[in-house]
Amino acid sequence: MNIHELIRELREPAQSKIVFLVADGLGGLPLEPGGKTELETASTPNLDAAVRDGVCGLSTPVLPGITPGSGPGHLALFGYDPLEYRIGRGILEALGINFAVGPKDVAIRGNFCTLDASGKITDRRAGRPSNEKNAAAVAKLRTIKVPGVELFVEPVREHRFVLVIRGDGLGDAVNDTDPQAVGVPPLAAEGTDAASKKTADAVNRFVSQAVEVLKDQGAVNGVTLRGFARFPKIDKFQDVYGLKAAAIAVYPMYKGLARLVGMDILDPGQTVATQIATLRKVWNDYDFFFLHYKYTDSTGEDGNFPAKVQMIEKLDAAVPDILALKPDVFIVTGDHSTPSKMKSHSWHPVPTLILADTCRTDDVKHFNESSCLRGGLGHFQAQHLMLMAMAHASRLGKYGA
Amino acid sequence: MNIHELIRELREPAQSKIVFLVADGLGGLPLEPGGKTELETASTPNLDAAVRDGVCGLSTPVLPGITPGSGPGHLALFGYDPLEYRIGRGILEALGINFAVGPKDVAIRGNFCTLDASGKITDRRAGRPSNEKNAAAVAKLRTIKVPGVELFVEPVREHRFVLVIRGDGLGDAVNDTDPQAVGVPPLAAEGTDAASKKTADAVNRFVSQAVEVLKDQGAVNGVTLRGFARFPKIDKFQDVYGLKAAAIAVYPMYKGLARLVGMDILDPGQTVATQIATLRKVWNDYDFFFLHYKYTDSTGEDGNFPAKVQMIEKLDAAVPDILALKPDVFIVTGDHSTPSKMKSHSWHPVPTLILADTCRTDDVKHFNESSCLRGGLGHFQAQHLMLMAMAHASRLGKYGA
C-alpha cells in the first residue's frame, strides 16, 4: 500500500507543532579507525540533554551504501520515497538559484560555449566568463521569443545559466545538446515522444536565435543545453499530512526542495539567529517547521574536521531557543552524512533524535553516531521519520480496528 | 525502482578490490540458554583484530524466520533478491554436481526406482543402489535419444541422478512423475503450457525408453522425475556491478551458484591453503573474489559443536594471508546460520564484518553473534551487502544531485 494514502486515511486533526531541524550532512567519520567523529568530538550539551529525554537512532536516507544528493536526502525526510520521486538535473539547477519552477515547466541547465566561424565548439565553457559577462549574455538571451511557449533565462555563474520553458504539454525526453567534445558543433535537440518533440522544437529555435543575439559577446557566442527535466508530479505535503508547513532555509536549493512539495517558503535572513527569530515570529501560523542548517555539510565538503565540529557546536547553541517554543515534536537529523574525511556526501546512516512527550526513552546520553547506533529507533528508513513525527504529534489514528 | 538498474546507473570505475569471505552456515546458537555460540567459544584473534578497525552487523538472508537454502543464501549475498530470483530444485541439483547448466536447459532430479511386472513402484529408491550400480544404470540411460532435444544424464549418488533436457522453447511447468507412494505406477509428465508440454513430451519418451534400457539392471529398472526447473533469467554479476569476479570455491554447488551469475570459476584445489594460493595467483586479474568456506556448515549440520569451533579457528588462521593482499574491502559473512544445536540451516541472522578505509567504526571487539548485534551495521538485509561493498570500494556515485 502507498504510504501517503495510508497517512491520508489515518491522519487526525491536532493542534500540535512539529519542528524538523535538518543539519545538512550531519553524520561523519573518525579520521582514523577507533577515533572520534565530528559529532563525538563536539561539545553538545543542549542536544545531549534533549537526547536523554528523547529517543535516538540512525536514519538511512535511500538504501545502505547509496550516497544521496540533497534532493533525495530531503525528499526522504519529507516522507517521499526517494527512489520513486526523482528530481531531474534541470529542476535541481533551477531550484538552486531559487527559480520558482512550476508544473508547466521544463528546466534545463545551460552552458555558454565558444563557437568558431563554422559553428564548431572551440571551448565548452566559453573561457569561463566572469559573472558580469554571464549576466550580460543572459540579458541578450532574454530578448529571444519563441511562439507558443514562455522562456525564462537565469544566470547561475561563470559559463552556467538556467533555461526554463513554460507551456502546455511539454515533455522532457530530450537529448543533451552538449556533445561533450570540442571541434564539433552542438547537437540538435530531439524529442523521443510528441510532447518532447515540442520541447525540442522550441529549444532549437531558441538556440538558433541565441547565436544571433550573442554575436557581439566575444567568446560567449554559443550555448549548449543539458539535463532537460519536467517539474515532477509529487503529492503536496499539506495534502498528505494535513500539516501547514513553513520552510526556514537560508540557501536556495533547500527553499526550492521545500517549494517542490508545496511548503511555504519564508525569508529568514542569513543567520541561525534570524532563522530562529523567523521561527518565533510565525510560530502560531504553521504546524510544521523545516529548519535547514547548511554549515555541517559545507565544512564536511571542505574536509575541515575542526570547522565541522565548530558548526555542530553552533547548532547546539541554537537548540534552547527552539525548545523554548515548546514544540510537541522536535526532530534533529540530517539529509545524509558528509564526513570531513571523505570531503563529500556519503552513504553512512545519519544520527537522529525525536523528542516528544510519547518517547520511549533509551539510555542514549550523547547525540552522536556511536550512541545513536544503540538508540531506541535502531536503524530506520528516513522516509519513515514523518510517520513517527505524525504519531508523536497525535496526528495519526489507529490502523484497523 | 530495481536496485540492479540503480547500481548500473550509479556505478563508477575504480581499481579497488573486494574480497567476500563466505563461511557457509557461519552463525550458531549456544547449546544451553546463556551459553556461548560456536563463534563465541572459538579463539579468533585475526577476525577480532579486523573487527576493531571495521564495522559489524547481522545479516538477514531472506526475511526474519526464513531459513534459506544455499541457493537463496548465496544469491542474497551476491545482491539478488532471493524472493525474486528462485532457483529451481533441478537446477540446484545440476549445479551441485558441477553440471554447467545453460539458458536452453531444463534440469530435473531423477530417482531410480523398482517397478514390478505391472509397472507399479515397489521401492521408490530402487534399494538404494551403490554408486557403481548407479553409474552403470546412468550409462544405459545415456543411450536414449529423443528427437528435437539433447539429453544429458549425470549420476549423483545411490538412487539419484540428474536429467538435463536442452532445446529451444522448453518450459518447466511440468508435474513431478514421482507419485510419492508405492503400489502405483509413476505418473505421466504433463505440461501446463505449450512450452512445458514440449518438455513433458520429451520426458515421457525418455521414461518409456528408460524402462527398456534398464531391463537388465535388476532392482534399478525404473525412473521417476521431480523438480523440473528451467535455467533462471538472471542479471550477470559483471553487467550489474561492473566487477570482474572470480569464484574460489571447493564444492560444486557453490561453483555452480557463482557460475549462475556469471562469475569465472577457478579451480582452487581442495584446501583453504590452495584457495588462498589461488587468490594470490589471480589477484591482479579480478576486482571481486568470492571465497567459499564449507566447513562451518558441514560441522554444524553434523551437530558437532567442538568441530565447528575448530573450523572457525581454522578460518581465522587464514585471515592474515588474505589481508596481506590489501583488499580495499574485506567482508566476512555467511549465507545463513547452521547451529550445531539444530544440525541444520537456520533463520538466525549472520554475523558480518566489513573492513575498509571508510568504515564508521563501532566498539565491537569480537567477531561473534552477541557482539555483531551491537555493531554499526545493525540488522540489515543480505541483499544490500553488495551495495555497501560497492560504496566502500569507491565504485558507487551519488544518487541525485
PDB file of C-alpha atoms in Angstrom, chain B residues 220-330:
ATOM      1  CA  VAL B 220      17.190 -50.461 -10.818  1.00  0.00           C
ATOM      2  CA  ASN B 221      14.551 -50.808 -13.509  1.00  0.00           C
ATOM      3  CA  GLY B 222      12.539 -47.587 -13.448  1.00  0.00           C
ATOM      4  CA  VAL B 223      12.846 -43.842 -13.018  1.00  0.00           C
ATOM      5  CA  THR B 224      10.820 -41.003 -11.509  1.00  0.00           C
ATOM      6  CA  LEU B 225      11.465 -37.332 -12.162  1.00  0.00           C
ATOM      7  CA  ARG B 226      10.987 -34.298  -9.916  1.00  0.00           C
ATOM      8  CA  GLY B 227      11.774 -30.601  -9.661  1.00  0.00           C
ATOM      9  CA  PHE B 228      11.616 -29.577 -13.333  1.00  0.00           C
ATOM     10  CA  ALA B 229      13.433 -26.251 -13.498  1.00  0.00           C
ATOM     11  CA  ARG B 230      14.496 -24.002 -16.323  1.00  0.00           C
ATOM     12  CA  PHE B 231      17.736 -22.055 -16.188  1.00  0.00           C
ATOM     13  CA  PRO B 232      16.709 -18.808 -14.456  1.00  0.00           C
ATOM     14  CA  LYS B 233      16.752 -15.436 -16.159  1.00  0.00           C
ATOM     15  CA  ILE B 234      19.288 -13.642 -14.060  1.00  0.00           C
ATOM     16  CA  ASP B 235      21.323 -10.456 -14.474  1.00  0.00           C
ATOM     17  CA  LYS B 236      25.005 -11.220 -14.807  1.00  0.00           C
ATOM     18  CA  PHE B 237      27.159 -10.067 -11.905  1.00  0.00           C
ATOM     19  CA  GLN B 238      29.585  -8.192 -14.153  1.00  0.00           C
ATOM     20  CA  ASP B 239      26.737  -6.454 -16.026  1.00  0.00           C
ATOM     21  CA  VAL B 240      25.237  -5.257 -12.753  1.00  0.00           C
ATOM     22  CA  TYR B 241      28.341  -4.258 -10.812  1.00  0.00           C
ATOM     23  CA  GLY B 242      30.993  -3.793 -13.467  1.00  0.00           C
ATOM     24  CA  LEU B 243      33.163  -6.126 -11.389  1.00  0.00           C
ATOM     25  CA  LYS B 244      35.257  -8.882 -12.881  1.00  0.00           C
ATOM     26  CA  ALA B 245      34.536 -11.660 -10.403  1.00  0.00           C
ATOM     27  CA  ALA B 246      36.288 -14.900  -9.528  1.00  0.00           C
ATOM     28  CA  ALA B 247      34.761 -17.727  -7.518  1.00  0.00           C
ATOM     29  CA  ILE B 248      37.297 -19.585  -5.399  1.00  0.00           C
ATOM     30  CA  ALA B 249      35.160 -22.408  -4.053  1.00  0.00           C
ATOM     31  CA  VAL B 250      35.978 -26.047  -3.428  1.00  0.00           C
ATOM     32  CA  TYR B 251      32.493 -27.581  -3.592  1.00  0.00           C
ATOM     33  CA  PRO B 252      30.498 -27.908  -6.827  1.00  0.00           C
ATOM     34  CA  MET B 253      27.272 -26.349  -5.516  1.00  0.00           C
ATOM     35  CA  TYR B 254      28.990 -23.050  -4.763  1.00  0.00           C
ATOM     36  CA  LYS B 255      30.912 -23.065  -8.008  1.00  0.00           C
ATOM     37  CA  GLY B 256      27.544 -23.647  -9.647  1.00  0.00           C
ATOM     38  CA  LEU B 257      25.836 -20.761  -7.876  1.00  0.00           C
ATOM     39  CA  ALA B 258      28.702 -18.457  -8.854  1.00  0.00           C
ATOM     40  CA  ARG B 259      28.539 -19.729 -12.446  1.00  0.00           C
ATOM     41  CA  LEU B 260      24.819 -18.975 -12.453  1.00  0.00           C
ATOM     42  CA  VAL B 261      25.535 -15.247 -12.009  1.00  0.00           C
ATOM     43  CA  GLY B 262      28.396 -15.382 -14.476  1.00  0.00           C
ATOM     44  CA  MET B 263      31.482 -15.345 -12.244  1.00  0.00           C
ATOM     45  CA  ASP B 264      34.634 -17.003 -13.500  1.00  0.00           C
ATOM     46  CA  ILE B 265      35.011 -20.370 -11.776  1.00  0.00           C
ATOM     47  CA  LEU B 266      38.551 -21.100 -10.719  1.00  0.00           C
ATOM     48  CA  ASP B 267      39.910 -24.467  -9.672  1.00  0.00           C
ATOM     49  CA  PRO B 268      41.490 -23.788  -6.293  1.00  0.00           C
ATOM     50  CA  GLY B 269      42.201 -27.358  -5.215  1.00  0.00           C
ATOM     51  CA  GLN B 270      40.729 -28.834  -2.068  1.00  0.00           C
ATOM     52  CA  THR B 271      42.095 -26.872   0.899  1.00  0.00           C
ATOM     53  CA  VAL B 272      41.976 -23.382   2.346  1.00  0.00           C
ATOM     54  CA  ALA B 273      45.707 -23.115   1.703  1.00  0.00           C
ATOM     55  CA  THR B 274      45.277 -23.847  -2.001  1.00  0.00           C
ATOM     56  CA  GLN B 275      42.293 -21.461  -2.110  1.00  0.00           C
ATOM     57  CA  ILE B 276      44.482 -18.686  -0.698  1.00  0.00           C
ATOM     58  CA  ALA B 277      47.284 -19.605  -3.102  1.00  0.00           C
ATOM     59  CA  THR B 278      44.776 -19.304  -5.949  1.00  0.00           C
ATOM     60  CA  LEU B 279      43.591 -15.952  -4.632  1.00  0.00           C
ATOM     61  CA  ARG B 280      47.169 -14.712  -4.580  1.00  0.00           C
ATOM     62  CA  LYS B 281      47.850 -16.014  -8.070  1.00  0.00           C
ATOM     63  CA  VAL B 282      44.857 -14.294  -9.716  1.00  0.00           C
ATOM     64  CA  TRP B 283      44.907 -11.169  -7.535  1.00  0.00           C
ATOM     65  CA  ASN B 284      45.734  -8.851 -10.407  1.00  0.00           C
ATOM     66  CA  ASP B 285      43.203 -10.375 -12.797  1.00  0.00           C
ATOM     67  CA  TYR B 286      39.946  -9.706 -10.925  1.00  0.00           C
ATOM     68  CA  ASP B 287      38.078  -6.996  -8.982  1.00  0.00           C
ATOM     69  CA  PHE B 288      35.910  -9.264  -6.837  1.00  0.00           C
ATOM     70  CA  PHE B 289      36.760 -12.530  -5.138  1.00  0.00           C
ATOM     71  CA  PHE B 290      34.170 -14.918  -3.730  1.00  0.00           C
ATOM     72  CA  LEU B 291      35.939 -17.270  -1.331  1.00  0.00           C
ATOM     73  CA  HIS B 292      33.707 -20.034  -0.096  1.00  0.00           C
ATOM     74  CA  TYR B 293      34.499 -21.960   3.111  1.00  0.00           C
ATOM     75  CA  LYS B 294      32.306 -25.012   3.591  1.00  0.00           C
ATOM     76  CA  TYR B 295      33.332 -26.489   6.911  1.00  0.00           C
ATOM     77  CA  THR B 296      31.454 -24.153   9.248  1.00  0.00           C
ATOM     78  CA  ASP B 297      28.287 -25.528   7.661  1.00  0.00           C
ATOM     79  CA  SER B 298      29.169 -29.218   7.433  1.00  0.00           C
ATOM     80  CA  THR B 299      30.260 -29.399  11.087  1.00  0.00           C
ATOM     81  CA  GLY B 300      27.086 -27.549  12.072  1.00  0.00           C
ATOM     82  CA  GLU B 301      24.979 -29.981  10.047  1.00  0.00           C
ATOM     83  CA  ASP B 302      26.753 -32.816  11.850  1.00  0.00           C
ATOM     84  CA  GLY B 303      25.756 -31.284  15.182  1.00  0.00           C
ATOM     85  CA  ASN B 304      29.421 -31.255  16.119  1.00  0.00           C
ATOM     86  CA  PHE B 305      29.845 -28.104  18.195  1.00  0.00           C
ATOM     87  CA  PRO B 306      33.573 -28.564  19.010  1.00  0.00           C
ATOM     88  CA  ALA B 307      34.348 -29.390  15.366  1.00  0.00           C
ATOM     89  CA  LYS B 308      32.567 -26.226  14.231  1.00  0.00           C
ATOM     90  CA  VAL B 309      34.579 -24.216  16.775  1.00  0.00           C
ATOM     91  CA  GLN B 310      37.726 -25.764  15.338  1.00  0.00           C
ATOM     92  CA  MET B 311      36.716 -24.976  11.751  1.00  0.00           C
ATOM     93  CA  ILE B 312      36.055 -21.347  12.766  1.00  0.00           C
ATOM     94  CA  GLU B 313      39.561 -21.188  14.249  1.00  0.00           C
ATOM     95  CA  LYS B 314      40.975 -22.632  11.037  1.00  0.00           C
ATOM     96  CA  LEU B 315      39.132 -19.945   9.078  1.00  0.00           C
ATOM     97  CA  ASP B 316      40.511 -17.278  11.408  1.00  0.00           C
ATOM     98  CA  ALA B 317      44.029 -18.512  10.738  1.00  0.00           C
ATOM     99  CA  ALA B 318      43.549 -17.829   7.019  1.00  0.00           C
ATOM    100  CA  VAL B 319      42.630 -14.171   7.524  1.00  0.00           C
ATOM    101  CA  PRO B 320      46.167 -12.686   7.720  1.00  0.00           C
ATOM    102  CA  ASP B 321      47.099 -14.196   4.351  1.00  0.00           C
ATOM    103  CA  ILE B 322      44.052 -12.577   2.766  1.00  0.00           C
ATOM    104  CA  LEU B 323      44.660  -9.209   4.425  1.00  0.00           C
ATOM    105  CA  ALA B 324      48.306  -9.325   3.313  1.00  0.00           C
ATOM    106  CA  LEU B 325      46.972  -8.773  -0.236  1.00  0.00           C
ATOM    107  CA  LYS B 326      45.495  -5.473   0.999  1.00  0.00           C
ATOM    108  CA  PRO B 327      41.956  -5.714  -0.362  1.00  0.00           C
ATOM    109  CA  ASP B 328      40.188  -2.346  -0.359  1.00  0.00           C
ATOM    110  CA  VAL B 329      37.096  -4.026   1.047  1.00  0.00           C
ATOM    111  CA  PHE B 330      37.205  -7.242   3.078  1.00  0.00           C
TER     112      PHE B 330
END
